[in-house]
Amino acid sequence: MDEHVGVLPKQYDVKAIEQYTQNFWSQSGIYELVKKRKSRCPKFYFLDGPPFPSSDTPHIGTCWNKVLKDSVIRFHRSRGFNVRDQPGYDCHGLPIELAIEQKLGVKTKKDIERIGLERFVNECRDFAEKNSESMTRAFQELGVWMDWSSPYMTHNDDYIESDWWSLKEAWKNGLFEHGLRVVHWCPRDETVLSDYEVVLEYKMLRDPSIYVKFRIEGREKESILIWTTTPWTLPSNVAVMVNPDAEYVIARFGDESLILAKARVKAIEEKIQSQLDIIDTFPGTKLEGLRYRSALQELVPAQKELTNGHYVVLSKEHVTLEEGTGCVHSAPGHGEEDYEVGLKYHLPILMLVNDQGKFLDGAGKYSGQSAREANQEIIGDLKANGALLYSEDIEHRSPVCWRCKTPLIIRATEQWIVRVAQLKESFIKEVDSTRWVPDWAGASQFKNWLADLKDWVVSRQRFWGTPLPVWICACNETRVIGSKEELLKQSISTTELPNLHVPWVDKVKLRCKCGGEMTRIPDVMVGWYDSGAASYASLQHPKYPEITKYWWPADFIVEGRDQISGWFFSLLKTGVVVMGRSPYKTVLMHGFVLDDKGREMHKSLGNFVTAEEVIQKFGRDIFRYYVLQTTIWEDLKFSWDAIKQYSGDLDTFWNTFVFASTYMNLDKFQPKRWPLKRLARSLRPEDRWLLSRTHRTIKEATAAMEDYKIHEALRKLKTFLVEDLSHTYVRYIRRRTWIEKQTTDKQAAYATLYFALKSALAMLTPMLPFLTEAIYQHMFRNAEPGNPETVHLLNWPVYEDKMIIDSLETEMEFAKAIISTVAVIRGEKALKQRQPVRRIILATDSKVTRSALKAYSDLLLEQTNTRSMVRIPKEKTAKYEREISGGQFAKSTFQDGDIYLDLKLTKQDIAEGLARDVVRRIQQMRKEMDLKVDSYIEGYIVAPSTTGNLLKTQQRYLTHEIRAKRLAILIGREEPLEGYFSKTWEIEKAKYVFALREIPIQSKNVKSKRRTKTTRCR
Ligand SMILES: [Zn+2]
Ligand SMILES: [Zn+2]
């Protein structure tokens, strides 16, 4: 076997390399191969939070999300897990309905019914499926390895059936029921909104703010004064709430008396610009039960007909003294708090507004008007009947529908509810036993959200959603269906059901126990229930109990910070309700992608950037690198400049591998033949330093990845590749790799570098799958027997604690400081790095520097290009200080002391310096001639008479360093240079001509012959 390290293309041509990897993966079926190889490993259930396919281009934040997921999946595969990687799409919901409404030019639910539900729902499905396919392509472009051949789609029948099953379970456990709930309602979309949706969007709205007098029953000139900003809820007034702990007064105003909170008197006086004379003060409790006449008694039949109501009730929680009058108009049909207090007092619920937000018949003269539009007429009527004390307009922040921007109204409606409020304790327990990254996501954010836990209204009055599987009869009998099979078995109408959606499902009628016919209720399910059921619905539970048993619950989920109140919450609810526990073990939360000014990215703001643009300009890996180095739970402010900067890192990574691959390949380095163990005695201190750094990097990156802190792992890897390898080790071993002989010293450098690079490559693979695959295939794949087919089957590296040597690493920091300080002195004195100097004196008392000098003595001499390095105590520097002024020494300071550099040069020193100058230029010419690193040359050097003889003393060195077979040094004369590549150079103000040409073929034979011989000797 002669496996050895292969050659990597010199240029990091991003497009070509990524194309190469894409082709390689698809032609060799690499994804399938990797999955198959890991199929018998322990399970790791990753659950994809499904994006909405409401557009064909995923938001750049969604791309970050998917890349995070991909790197977690790949990491776990490399650690030996069988990872479940099914992606999902959240296909139902109003945003899609709205897109289709726009496309078809319809505006209301009635319009939709007119054009036909069948057509409408089919359009919705096509839209969702087309966008899902397009988004899938975008994710695949980013190298996201998920099972794109079979994503879970929430609109598929098998998914819907699992939703049905879970609702039936909840029903059996008494957790699913029908009831009246006060909800936020969009009158334009004619449906309820989730609490989560309500907080999504607010607008500054201009509304009336009015002070209204309700006459006290039986007392002619006495009123209780209420305040409201929703005059349209006055037709539904049922009571007035006061605070039992506050003080109230009766105050004279003209010939009238007003009841209000004492604390509000001043504010009211300011409004009405007139004084109120307090004639009595008493606690709020005294007002309980006080009866009044509604201000709209004569105009609104429902007010007139109200039998139980129109009296004062008490509420400590819901009456504040910060605004209004301390007497709160209460309409349980239009306010959650009002409803709550109403229940306590058994008050009736008046709700006079229909689904479109228009007044019903019970509202008398206002019926048919839109609620908010009736405000002005109501105010006019109050004025006319003397009930209006004062009115003004105010601007306040009010929730609007996040989809259509219509101001929301609050109304009590009949809804289907999953009763989760009573499960609060177990929710909190589950949150505590979940691992949250970062931990404050769960410890504070999620728990805060749970503090206000309410029952879950799961019904929506729309079309494109999972139909609620509830059939009812006129006799009130209710049946919840758990599967398609169960439904068709009981059907008395049809057995043909093309899919489970509206309107087809509504054709199915069932027979009631009473003999009547049962019809499905018209509601569909809130989309959050769909996605919340994903942990088991994506497994098609309960169809394949073995599969559920194997995978469930999910080991890991990751979504954006908005999902605390969204998906994380929905998952928890459906999990606890039907499976009895949280469906996930670990949650990672990430930030948003914002523009460079910190604003959200929207097409309408013109600051929308797609991942595709980044790929076009920079490449897939750089997109991944850019988003993955961001602290996961912070927001990413997108910046092209930053991307450009980061792309330099990938160049450095590539070049580091190129350096290694070039020399290792020239020497046909065989890692299998030269294991580090065998070379233990040949390792230099800097080799052992790099091994220590490698093991430490593995240790730290592993810990970071296990903690899902991918950015931390990536930053460690960057430091390792850029600082430790590119800026340090690779520089330090250049001379060792250039030496032609196959010494163990060279093999030791190769073996060390190979181990470091292979480890780094394996760890970079989850983040940068394209670049790493190309490097692996070119350089590593055939370097050792038994290397796997793809970098994605390379195991995550393992570290050994005993290889991590703190002292070596600390000492190296000091050695590096000395080396760079000497370089600074040389720069100041215009003394070339290539010019050897006689000695360097280090004045330091530091222990670490002393041990660094000892540990890295050879390295220090070589890298500072000095013949000796001496350490002296700090107090003995006088002698050198004196000589600085005489120009004998130069000095600089580093963190641990002073460095003196001897500036005196002998002839020998100068000759060596000159020779190195010549070598550097000839090496540049070799590059310009496009020579292979191992090809031999011959040629001439024409040197001036001043330095010619000096240079001749270095002929052997020169010949060797420039890989020449023959090299003539000619002094002061020009030769005909036919057939040579020649160039004139100026070195130290003198003119030189170098003329070179390649020696073809024979040289290679010579070399390989020699190598064969060497091999036999071993
Ligand atoms: Zn709306
Ligand atoms: Zn019946």
JSON list of C-alpha atoms in Angstrom, two decimals, residues 442-629:
[
{"chain": "A", "resi": 442, "resn": "GLY", "atom": "CA", "xyz": [-36.21, 28.80, 30.33]},
{"chain": "A", "resi": 443, "resn": "ALA", "atom": "CA", "xyz": [-35.46, 29.98, 33.84]},
{"chain": "A", "resi": 444, "resn": "SER", "atom": "CA", "xyz": [-36.93, 33.41, 33.37]},
{"chain": "A", "resi": 445, "resn": "GLN", "atom": "CA", "xyz": [-38.42, 33.98, 29.94]},
{"chain": "A", "resi": 446, "resn": "PHE", "atom": "CA", "xyz": [-40.48, 30.85, 29.58]},
{"chain": "A", "resi": 447, "resn": "LYS", "atom": "CA", "xyz": [-41.56, 30.85, 33.19]},
{"chain": "A", "resi": 448, "resn": "ASN", "atom": "CA", "xyz": [-42.67, 34.49, 32.92]},
{"chain": "A", "resi": 449, "resn": "TRP", "atom": "CA", "xyz": [-44.78, 33.54, 29.98]},
{"chain": "A", "resi": 450, "resn": "LEU", "atom": "CA", "xyz": [-46.29, 30.60, 31.87]},
{"chain": "A", "resi": 451, "resn": "ALA", "atom": "CA", "xyz": [-47.18, 32.79, 34.84]},
{"chain": "A", "resi": 452, "resn": "ASP", "atom": "CA", "xyz": [-50.15, 34.07, 32.88]},
{"chain": "A", "resi": 453, "resn": "LEU", "atom": "CA", "xyz": [-51.20, 30.67, 31.57]},
{"chain": "A", "resi": 454, "resn": "LYS", "atom": "CA", "xyz": [-54.74, 30.58, 30.21]},
{"chain": "A", "resi": 455, "resn": "ASP", "atom": "CA", "xyz": [-56.82, 27.91, 28.60]},
{"chain": "A", "resi": 456, "resn": "TRP", "atom": "CA", "xyz": [-55.96, 27.35, 24.97]},
{"chain": "A", "resi": 457, "resn": "VAL", "atom": "CA", "xyz": [-58.55, 28.47, 22.44]},
{"chain": "A", "resi": 458, "resn": "VAL", "atom": "CA", "xyz": [-57.82, 26.10, 19.57]},
{"chain": "A", "resi": 459, "resn": "SER", "atom": "CA", "xyz": [-60.73, 26.82, 17.22]},
{"chain": "A", "resi": 460, "resn": "ARG", "atom": "CA", "xyz": [-60.53, 29.23, 14.32]},
{"chain": "A", "resi": 461, "resn": "GLN", "atom": "CA", "xyz": [-63.37, 30.37, 12.12]},
{"chain": "A", "resi": 462, "resn": "ARG", "atom": "CA", "xyz": [-61.51, 29.83, 8.85]},
{"chain": "A", "resi": 463, "resn": "PHE", "atom": "CA", "xyz": [-61.06, 27.30, 6.05]},
{"chain": "A", "resi": 464, "resn": "TRP", "atom": "CA", "xyz": [-57.41, 26.38, 5.42]},
{"chain": "A", "resi": 465, "resn": "GLY", "atom": "CA", "xyz": [-56.59, 24.43, 8.54]},
{"chain": "A", "resi": 466, "resn": "THR", "atom": "CA", "xyz": [-56.97, 21.08, 10.21]},
{"chain": "A", "resi": 467, "resn": "PRO", "atom": "CA", "xyz": [-60.76, 20.64, 10.56]},
{"chain": "A", "resi": 468, "resn": "LEU", "atom": "CA", "xyz": [-61.74, 20.20, 14.19]},
{"chain": "A", "resi": 469, "resn": "PRO", "atom": "CA", "xyz": [-62.91, 16.55, 14.34]},
{"chain": "A", "resi": 470, "resn": "VAL", "atom": "CA", "xyz": [-66.09, 17.35, 16.22]},
{"chain": "A", "resi": 471, "resn": "TRP", "atom": "CA", "xyz": [-69.53, 16.24, 15.04]},
{"chain": "A", "resi": 472, "resn": "ILE", "atom": "CA", "xyz": [-72.66, 17.41, 16.83]},
{"chain": "A", "resi": 473, "resn": "CYS", "atom": "CA", "xyz": [-76.35, 16.65, 16.72]},
{"chain": "A", "resi": 474, "resn": "ALA", "atom": "CA", "xyz": [-79.35, 18.87, 17.25]},
{"chain": "A", "resi": 475, "resn": "CYS", "atom": "CA", "xyz": [-79.87, 16.97, 20.51]},
{"chain": "A", "resi": 476, "resn": "ASN", "atom": "CA", "xyz": [-76.49, 18.34, 21.67]},
{"chain": "A", "resi": 477, "resn": "GLU", "atom": "CA", "xyz": [-74.73, 14.98, 21.48]},
{"chain": "A", "resi": 478, "resn": "THR", "atom": "CA", "xyz": [-71.05, 15.61, 20.64]},
{"chain": "A", "resi": 479, "resn": "ARG", "atom": "CA", "xyz": [-68.59, 13.14, 19.13]},
{"chain": "A", "resi": 480, "resn": "VAL", "atom": "CA", "xyz": [-64.84, 13.63, 18.63]},
{"chain": "A", "resi": 481, "resn": "ILE", "atom": "CA", "xyz": [-63.28, 11.51, 15.90]},
{"chain": "A", "resi": 482, "resn": "GLY", "atom": "CA", "xyz": [-59.69, 10.22, 16.13]},
{"chain": "A", "resi": 483, "resn": "SER", "atom": "CA", "xyz": [-58.84, 9.01, 12.62]},
{"chain": "A", "resi": 484, "resn": "LYS", "atom": "CA", "xyz": [-59.94, 8.87, 9.02]},
{"chain": "A", "resi": 485, "resn": "GLU", "atom": "CA", "xyz": [-60.74, 5.20, 9.31]},
{"chain": "A", "resi": 486, "resn": "GLU", "atom": "CA", "xyz": [-62.92, 5.77, 12.36]},
{"chain": "A", "resi": 487, "resn": "LEU", "atom": "CA", "xyz": [-64.72, 8.55, 10.53]},
{"chain": "A", "resi": 488, "resn": "LEU", "atom": "CA", "xyz": [-65.46, 6.58, 7.39]},
{"chain": "A", "resi": 489, "resn": "LYS", "atom": "CA", "xyz": [-66.61, 3.60, 9.41]},
{"chain": "A", "resi": 490, "resn": "GLN", "atom": "CA", "xyz": [-69.24, 5.76, 11.08]},
{"chain": "A", "resi": 491, "resn": "SER", "atom": "CA", "xyz": [-70.16, 7.76, 8.02]},
{"chain": "A", "resi": 492, "resn": "ILE", "atom": "CA", "xyz": [-73.76, 7.50, 6.89]},
{"chain": "A", "resi": 493, "resn": "SER", "atom": "CA", "xyz": [-73.27, 9.79, 3.89]},
{"chain": "A", "resi": 494, "resn": "THR", "atom": "CA", "xyz": [-70.10, 9.16, 1.93]},
{"chain": "A", "resi": 495, "resn": "THR", "atom": "CA", "xyz": [-67.13, 6.83, 1.98]},
{"chain": "A", "resi": 496, "resn": "GLU", "atom": "CA", "xyz": [-65.19, 8.89, -0.53]},
{"chain": "A", "resi": 497, "resn": "LEU", "atom": "CA", "xyz": [-62.92, 11.41, 1.07]},
{"chain": "A", "resi": 498, "resn": "PRO", "atom": "CA", "xyz": [-60.19, 12.79, -1.23]},
{"chain": "A", "resi": 499, "resn": "ASN", "atom": "CA", "xyz": [-58.58, 14.50, 1.76]},
{"chain": "A", "resi": 500, "resn": "LEU", "atom": "CA", "xyz": [-59.49, 15.53, 5.26]},
{"chain": "A", "resi": 501, "resn": "HIS", "atom": "CA", "xyz": [-59.93, 19.24, 4.58]},
{"chain": "A", "resi": 502, "resn": "VAL", "atom": "CA", "xyz": [-62.93, 21.51, 4.36]},
{"chain": "A", "resi": 503, "resn": "PRO", "atom": "CA", "xyz": [-65.17, 21.27, 2.36]},
{"chain": "A", "resi": 504, "resn": "TRP", "atom": "CA", "xyz": [-64.85, 17.52, 1.69]},
{"chain": "A", "resi": 505, "resn": "VAL", "atom": "CA", "xyz": [-64.81, 16.48, 5.33]},
{"chain": "A", "resi": 506, "resn": "ASP", "atom": "CA", "xyz": [-68.05, 18.37, 5.91]},
{"chain": "A", "resi": 507, "resn": "LYS", "atom": "CA", "xyz": [-69.87, 16.02, 3.56]},
{"chain": "A", "resi": 508, "resn": "VAL", "atom": "CA", "xyz": [-69.45, 13.26, 6.13]},
{"chain": "A", "resi": 509, "resn": "LYS", "atom": "CA", "xyz": [-72.52, 12.87, 8.37]},
{"chain": "A", "resi": 510, "resn": "LEU", "atom": "CA", "xyz": [-72.77, 10.54, 11.34]},
{"chain": "A", "resi": 511, "resn": "ARG", "atom": "CA", "xyz": [-75.75, 8.86, 13.01]},
{"chain": "A", "resi": 512, "resn": "CYS", "atom": "CA", "xyz": [-76.58, 10.10, 16.51]},
{"chain": "A", "resi": 513, "resn": "LYS", "atom": "CA", "xyz": [-77.77, 7.87, 19.32]},
{"chain": "A", "resi": 514, "resn": "CYS", "atom": "CA", "xyz": [-81.04, 9.79, 19.19]},
{"chain": "A", "resi": 515, "resn": "GLY", "atom": "CA", "xyz": [-81.45, 8.80, 15.57]},
{"chain": "A", "resi": 516, "resn": "GLY", "atom": "CA", "xyz": [-80.66, 12.26, 14.28]},
{"chain": "A", "resi": 517, "resn": "GLU", "atom": "CA", "xyz": [-77.86, 13.28, 11.95]},
{"chain": "A", "resi": 518, "resn": "MET", "atom": "CA", "xyz": [-74.56, 14.61, 13.24]},
{"chain": "A", "resi": 519, "resn": "THR", "atom": "CA", "xyz": [-72.75, 17.35, 11.33]},
{"chain": "A", "resi": 520, "resn": "ARG", "atom": "CA", "xyz": [-69.23, 18.63, 11.76]},
{"chain": "A", "resi": 521, "resn": "ILE", "atom": "CA", "xyz": [-68.82, 21.99, 13.48]},
{"chain": "A", "resi": 522, "resn": "PRO", "atom": "CA", "xyz": [-67.45, 24.52, 10.98]},
{"chain": "A", "resi": 523, "resn": "ASP", "atom": "CA", "xyz": [-64.25, 25.46, 12.86]},
{"chain": "A", "resi": 524, "resn": "VAL", "atom": "CA", "xyz": [-60.71, 24.60, 11.94]},
{"chain": "A", "resi": 525, "resn": "MET", "atom": "CA", "xyz": [-57.79, 24.27, 14.30]},
{"chain": "A", "resi": 526, "resn": "VAL", "atom": "CA", "xyz": [-55.35, 27.03, 15.18]},
{"chain": "A", "resi": 527, "resn": "GLY", "atom": "CA", "xyz": [-52.10, 26.50, 13.29]},
{"chain": "A", "resi": 528, "resn": "TRP", "atom": "CA", "xyz": [-50.15, 26.48, 16.56]},
{"chain": "A", "resi": 529, "resn": "TYR", "atom": "CA", "xyz": [-51.87, 23.26, 17.49]},
{"chain": "A", "resi": 530, "resn": "ASP", "atom": "CA", "xyz": [-50.64, 21.72, 14.23]},
{"chain": "A", "resi": 531, "resn": "SER", "atom": "CA", "xyz": [-47.03, 22.68, 14.77]},
{"chain": "A", "resi": 532, "resn": "GLY", "atom": "CA", "xyz": [-47.33, 22.01, 18.50]},
{"chain": "A", "resi": 533, "resn": "ALA", "atom": "CA", "xyz": [-48.23, 18.40, 17.75]},
{"chain": "A", "resi": 534, "resn": "ALA", "atom": "CA", "xyz": [-45.09, 17.93, 15.64]},
{"chain": "A", "resi": 535, "resn": "SER", "atom": "CA", "xyz": [-43.19, 15.78, 18.15]},
{"chain": "A", "resi": 536, "resn": "TYR", "atom": "CA", "xyz": [-45.58, 12.88, 17.62]},
{"chain": "A", "resi": 537, "resn": "ALA", "atom": "CA", "xyz": [-47.54, 13.93, 14.51]},
{"chain": "A", "resi": 538, "resn": "SER", "atom": "CA", "xyz": [-44.35, 13.90, 12.44]},
{"chain": "A", "resi": 539, "resn": "LEU", "atom": "CA", "xyz": [-43.99, 10.27, 13.58]},
{"chain": "A", "resi": 540, "resn": "GLN", "atom": "CA", "xyz": [-47.61, 9.70, 12.49]},
{"chain": "A", "resi": 541, "resn": "HIS", "atom": "CA", "xyz": [-48.46, 8.62, 16.00]},
{"chain": "A", "resi": 542, "resn": "PRO", "atom": "CA", "xyz": [-50.35, 6.47, 16.95]},
{"chain": "A", "resi": 543, "resn": "LYS", "atom": "CA", "xyz": [-50.10, 4.51, 13.69]},
{"chain": "A", "resi": 544, "resn": "TYR", "atom": "CA", "xyz": [-46.63, 3.09, 14.39]},
{"chain": "A", "resi": 545, "resn": "PRO", "atom": "CA", "xyz": [-46.27, 2.77, 18.15]},
{"chain": "A", "resi": 546, "resn": "GLU", "atom": "CA", "xyz": [-42.85, 1.10, 17.84]},
{"chain": "A", "resi": 547, "resn": "ILE", "atom": "CA", "xyz": [-41.47, 4.07, 15.96]},
{"chain": "A", "resi": 548, "resn": "THR", "atom": "CA", "xyz": [-42.86, 6.51, 18.49]},
{"chain": "A", "resi": 549, "resn": "LYS", "atom": "CA", "xyz": [-41.45, 4.41, 21.28]},
{"chain": "A", "resi": 550, "resn": "TYR", "atom": "CA", "xyz": [-38.01, 4.43, 19.68]},
{"chain": "A", "resi": 551, "resn": "TRP", "atom": "CA", "xyz": [-37.77, 8.15, 18.97]},
{"chain": "A", "resi": 552, "resn": "TRP", "atom": "CA", "xyz": [-40.09, 10.11, 21.25]},
{"chain": "A", "resi": 553, "resn": "PRO", "atom": "CA", "xyz": [-39.47, 12.53, 22.97]},
{"chain": "A", "resi": 554, "resn": "ALA", "atom": "CA", "xyz": [-37.26, 14.86, 20.92]},
{"chain": "A", "resi": 555, "resn": "ASP", "atom": "CA", "xyz": [-33.71, 15.23, 22.17]},
{"chain": "A", "resi": 556, "resn": "PHE", "atom": "CA", "xyz": [-33.20, 18.65, 20.73]},
{"chain": "A", "resi": 557, "resn": "ILE", "atom": "CA", "xyz": [-35.02, 21.64, 19.25]},
{"chain": "A", "resi": 558, "resn": "VAL", "atom": "CA", "xyz": [-33.73, 25.06, 18.26]},
{"chain": "A", "resi": 559, "resn": "GLU", "atom": "CA", "xyz": [-35.72, 28.14, 17.21]},
{"chain": "A", "resi": 560, "resn": "GLY", "atom": "CA", "xyz": [-35.70, 31.91, 17.42]},
{"chain": "A", "resi": 561, "resn": "ARG", "atom": "CA", "xyz": [-36.38, 33.89, 20.57]},
{"chain": "A", "resi": 562, "resn": "ASP", "atom": "CA", "xyz": [-39.97, 34.64, 19.50]},
{"chain": "A", "resi": 563, "resn": "GLN", "atom": "CA", "xyz": [-40.84, 30.97, 19.91]},
{"chain": "A", "resi": 564, "resn": "ILE", "atom": "CA", "xyz": [-40.89, 31.12, 23.71]},
{"chain": "A", "resi": 565, "resn": "SER", "atom": "CA", "xyz": [-44.51, 32.16, 23.43]},
{"chain": "A", "resi": 566, "resn": "GLY", "atom": "CA", "xyz": [-44.91, 30.34, 20.13]},
{"chain": "A", "resi": 567, "resn": "TRP", "atom": "CA", "xyz": [-43.67, 26.91, 19.21]},
{"chain": "A", "resi": 568, "resn": "PHE", "atom": "CA", "xyz": [-41.82, 26.01, 22.44]},
{"chain": "A", "resi": 569, "resn": "PHE", "atom": "CA", "xyz": [-45.07, 26.76, 24.26]},
{"chain": "A", "resi": 570, "resn": "SER", "atom": "CA", "xyz": [-47.37, 24.91, 21.84]},
{"chain": "A", "resi": 571, "resn": "LEU", "atom": "CA", "xyz": [-45.14, 21.85, 21.89]},
{"chain": "A", "resi": 572, "resn": "LEU", "atom": "CA", "xyz": [-45.18, 21.82, 25.67]},
{"chain": "A", "resi": 573, "resn": "LYS", "atom": "CA", "xyz": [-48.97, 22.12, 25.77]},
{"chain": "A", "resi": 574, "resn": "THR", "atom": "CA", "xyz": [-49.71, 19.31, 23.33]},
{"chain": "A", "resi": 575, "resn": "GLY", "atom": "CA", "xyz": [-46.99, 17.19, 24.91]},
{"chain": "A", "resi": 576, "resn": "VAL", "atom": "CA", "xyz": [-48.23, 17.45, 28.47]},
{"chain": "A", "resi": 577, "resn": "VAL", "atom": "CA", "xyz": [-51.91, 17.16, 27.49]},
{"chain": "A", "resi": 578, "resn": "VAL", "atom": "CA", "xyz": [-51.66, 13.95, 25.47]},
{"chain": "A", "resi": 579, "resn": "MET", "atom": "CA", "xyz": [-48.30, 12.37, 26.33]},
{"chain": "A", "resi": 580, "resn": "GLY", "atom": "CA", "xyz": [-48.03, 13.50, 29.93]},
{"chain": "A", "resi": 581, "resn": "ARG", "atom": "CA", "xyz": [-44.67, 15.19, 29.59]},
{"chain": "A", "resi": 582, "resn": "SER", "atom": "CA", "xyz": [-42.69, 17.76, 27.68]},
{"chain": "A", "resi": 583, "resn": "PRO", "atom": "CA", "xyz": [-41.87, 16.51, 24.19]},
{"chain": "A", "resi": 584, "resn": "TYR", "atom": "CA", "xyz": [-38.33, 17.93, 24.18]},
{"chain": "A", "resi": 585, "resn": "LYS", "atom": "CA", "xyz": [-35.25, 17.58, 26.37]},
{"chain": "A", "resi": 586, "resn": "THR", "atom": "CA", "xyz": [-33.00, 20.39, 25.19]},
{"chain": "A", "resi": 587, "resn": "VAL", "atom": "CA", "xyz": [-33.95, 23.76, 23.75]},
{"chain": "A", "resi": 588, "resn": "LEU", "atom": "CA", "xyz": [-31.55, 26.12, 22.06]},
{"chain": "A", "resi": 589, "resn": "MET", "atom": "CA", "xyz": [-32.78, 29.65, 21.41]},
{"chain": "A", "resi": 590, "resn": "HIS", "atom": "CA", "xyz": [-31.32, 31.90, 18.74]},
{"chain": "A", "resi": 591, "resn": "GLY", "atom": "CA", "xyz": [-31.61, 35.60, 17.92]},
{"chain": "A", "resi": 592, "resn": "PHE", "atom": "CA", "xyz": [-32.96, 37.43, 14.90]},
{"chain": "A", "resi": 593, "resn": "VAL", "atom": "CA", "xyz": [-31.16, 38.65, 11.82]},
{"chain": "A", "resi": 594, "resn": "LEU", "atom": "CA", "xyz": [-31.55, 42.42, 11.64]},
{"chain": "A", "resi": 595, "resn": "ASP", "atom": "CA", "xyz": [-30.13, 44.96, 9.25]},
{"chain": "A", "resi": 596, "resn": "ASP", "atom": "CA", "xyz": [-26.96, 46.88, 10.09]},
{"chain": "A", "resi": 597, "resn": "LYS", "atom": "CA", "xyz": [-29.03, 49.54, 11.86]},
{"chain": "A", "resi": 598, "resn": "GLY", "atom": "CA", "xyz": [-30.75, 46.96, 14.00]},
{"chain": "A", "resi": 599, "resn": "ARG", "atom": "CA", "xyz": [-34.10, 47.04, 12.19]},
{"chain": "A", "resi": 600, "resn": "GLU", "atom": "CA", "xyz": [-36.00, 43.94, 11.17]},
{"chain": "A", "resi": 601, "resn": "MET", "atom": "CA", "xyz": [-35.53, 43.03, 7.54]},
{"chain": "A", "resi": 602, "resn": "HIS", "atom": "CA", "xyz": [-38.59, 43.48, 5.37]},
{"chain": "A", "resi": 603, "resn": "LYS", "atom": "CA", "xyz": [-39.10, 43.67, 1.65]},
{"chain": "A", "resi": 604, "resn": "SER", "atom": "CA", "xyz": [-41.13, 46.85, 2.25]},
{"chain": "A", "resi": 605, "resn": "LEU", "atom": "CA", "xyz": [-38.22, 48.55, 4.07]},
{"chain": "A", "resi": 606, "resn": "GLY", "atom": "CA", "xyz": [-35.87, 47.78, 1.18]},
{"chain": "A", "resi": 607, "resn": "ASN", "atom": "CA", "xyz": [-33.35, 46.21, 3.56]},
{"chain": "A", "resi": 608, "resn": "PHE", "atom": "CA", "xyz": [-34.18, 42.61, 2.76]},
{"chain": "A", "resi": 609, "resn": "VAL", "atom": "CA", "xyz": [-31.14, 40.46, 2.03]},
{"chain": "A", "resi": 610, "resn": "THR", "atom": "CA", "xyz": [-31.43, 36.82, 1.01]},
{"chain": "A", "resi": 611, "resn": "ALA", "atom": "CA", "xyz": [-29.00, 34.01, 1.68]},
{"chain": "A", "resi": 612, "resn": "GLU", "atom": "CA", "xyz": [-28.90, 33.55, -2.06]},
{"chain": "A", "resi": 613, "resn": "GLU", "atom": "CA", "xyz": [-27.29, 36.98, -2.49]},
{"chain": "A", "resi": 614, "resn": "VAL", "atom": "CA", "xyz": [-24.64, 36.10, 0.07]},
{"chain": "A", "resi": 615, "resn": "ILE", "atom": "CA", "xyz": [-23.98, 32.83, -1.73]},
{"chain": "A", "resi": 616, "resn": "GLN", "atom": "CA", "xyz": [-23.68, 34.63, -5.06]},
{"chain": "A", "resi": 617, "resn": "LYS", "atom": "CA", "xyz": [-21.22, 37.17, -3.70]},
{"chain": "A", "resi": 618, "resn": "PHE", "atom": "CA", "xyz": [-19.23, 35.04, -1.28]},
{"chain": "A", "resi": 619, "resn": "GLY", "atom": "CA", "xyz": [-20.25, 31.41, -1.13]},
{"chain": "A", "resi": 620, "resn": "ARG", "atom": "CA", "xyz": [-22.14, 28.88, 0.93]},
{"chain": "A", "resi": 621, "resn": "ASP", "atom": "CA", "xyz": [-19.49, 28.18, 3.53]},
{"chain": "A", "resi": 622, "resn": "ILE", "atom": "CA", "xyz": [-18.92, 31.86, 4.19]},
{"chain": "A", "resi": 623, "resn": "PHE", "atom": "CA", "xyz": [-22.66, 32.35, 4.78]},
{"chain": "A", "resi": 624, "resn": "ARG", "atom": "CA", "xyz": [-22.53, 29.48, 7.24]},
{"chain": "A", "resi": 625, "resn": "TYR", "atom": "CA", "xyz": [-19.35, 30.72, 8.86]},
{"chain": "A", "resi": 626, "resn": "TYR", "atom": "CA", "xyz": [-20.74, 34.22, 9.23]},
{"chain": "A", "resi": 627, "resn": "VAL", "atom": "CA", "xyz": [-23.98, 33.21, 10.91]},
{"chain": "A", "resi": 628, "resn": "LEU", "atom": "CA", "xyz": [-22.47, 30.43, 13.00]},
{"chain": "A", "resi": 629, "resn": "GLN", "atom": "CA", "xyz": [-19.78, 32.59, 14.59]}
]
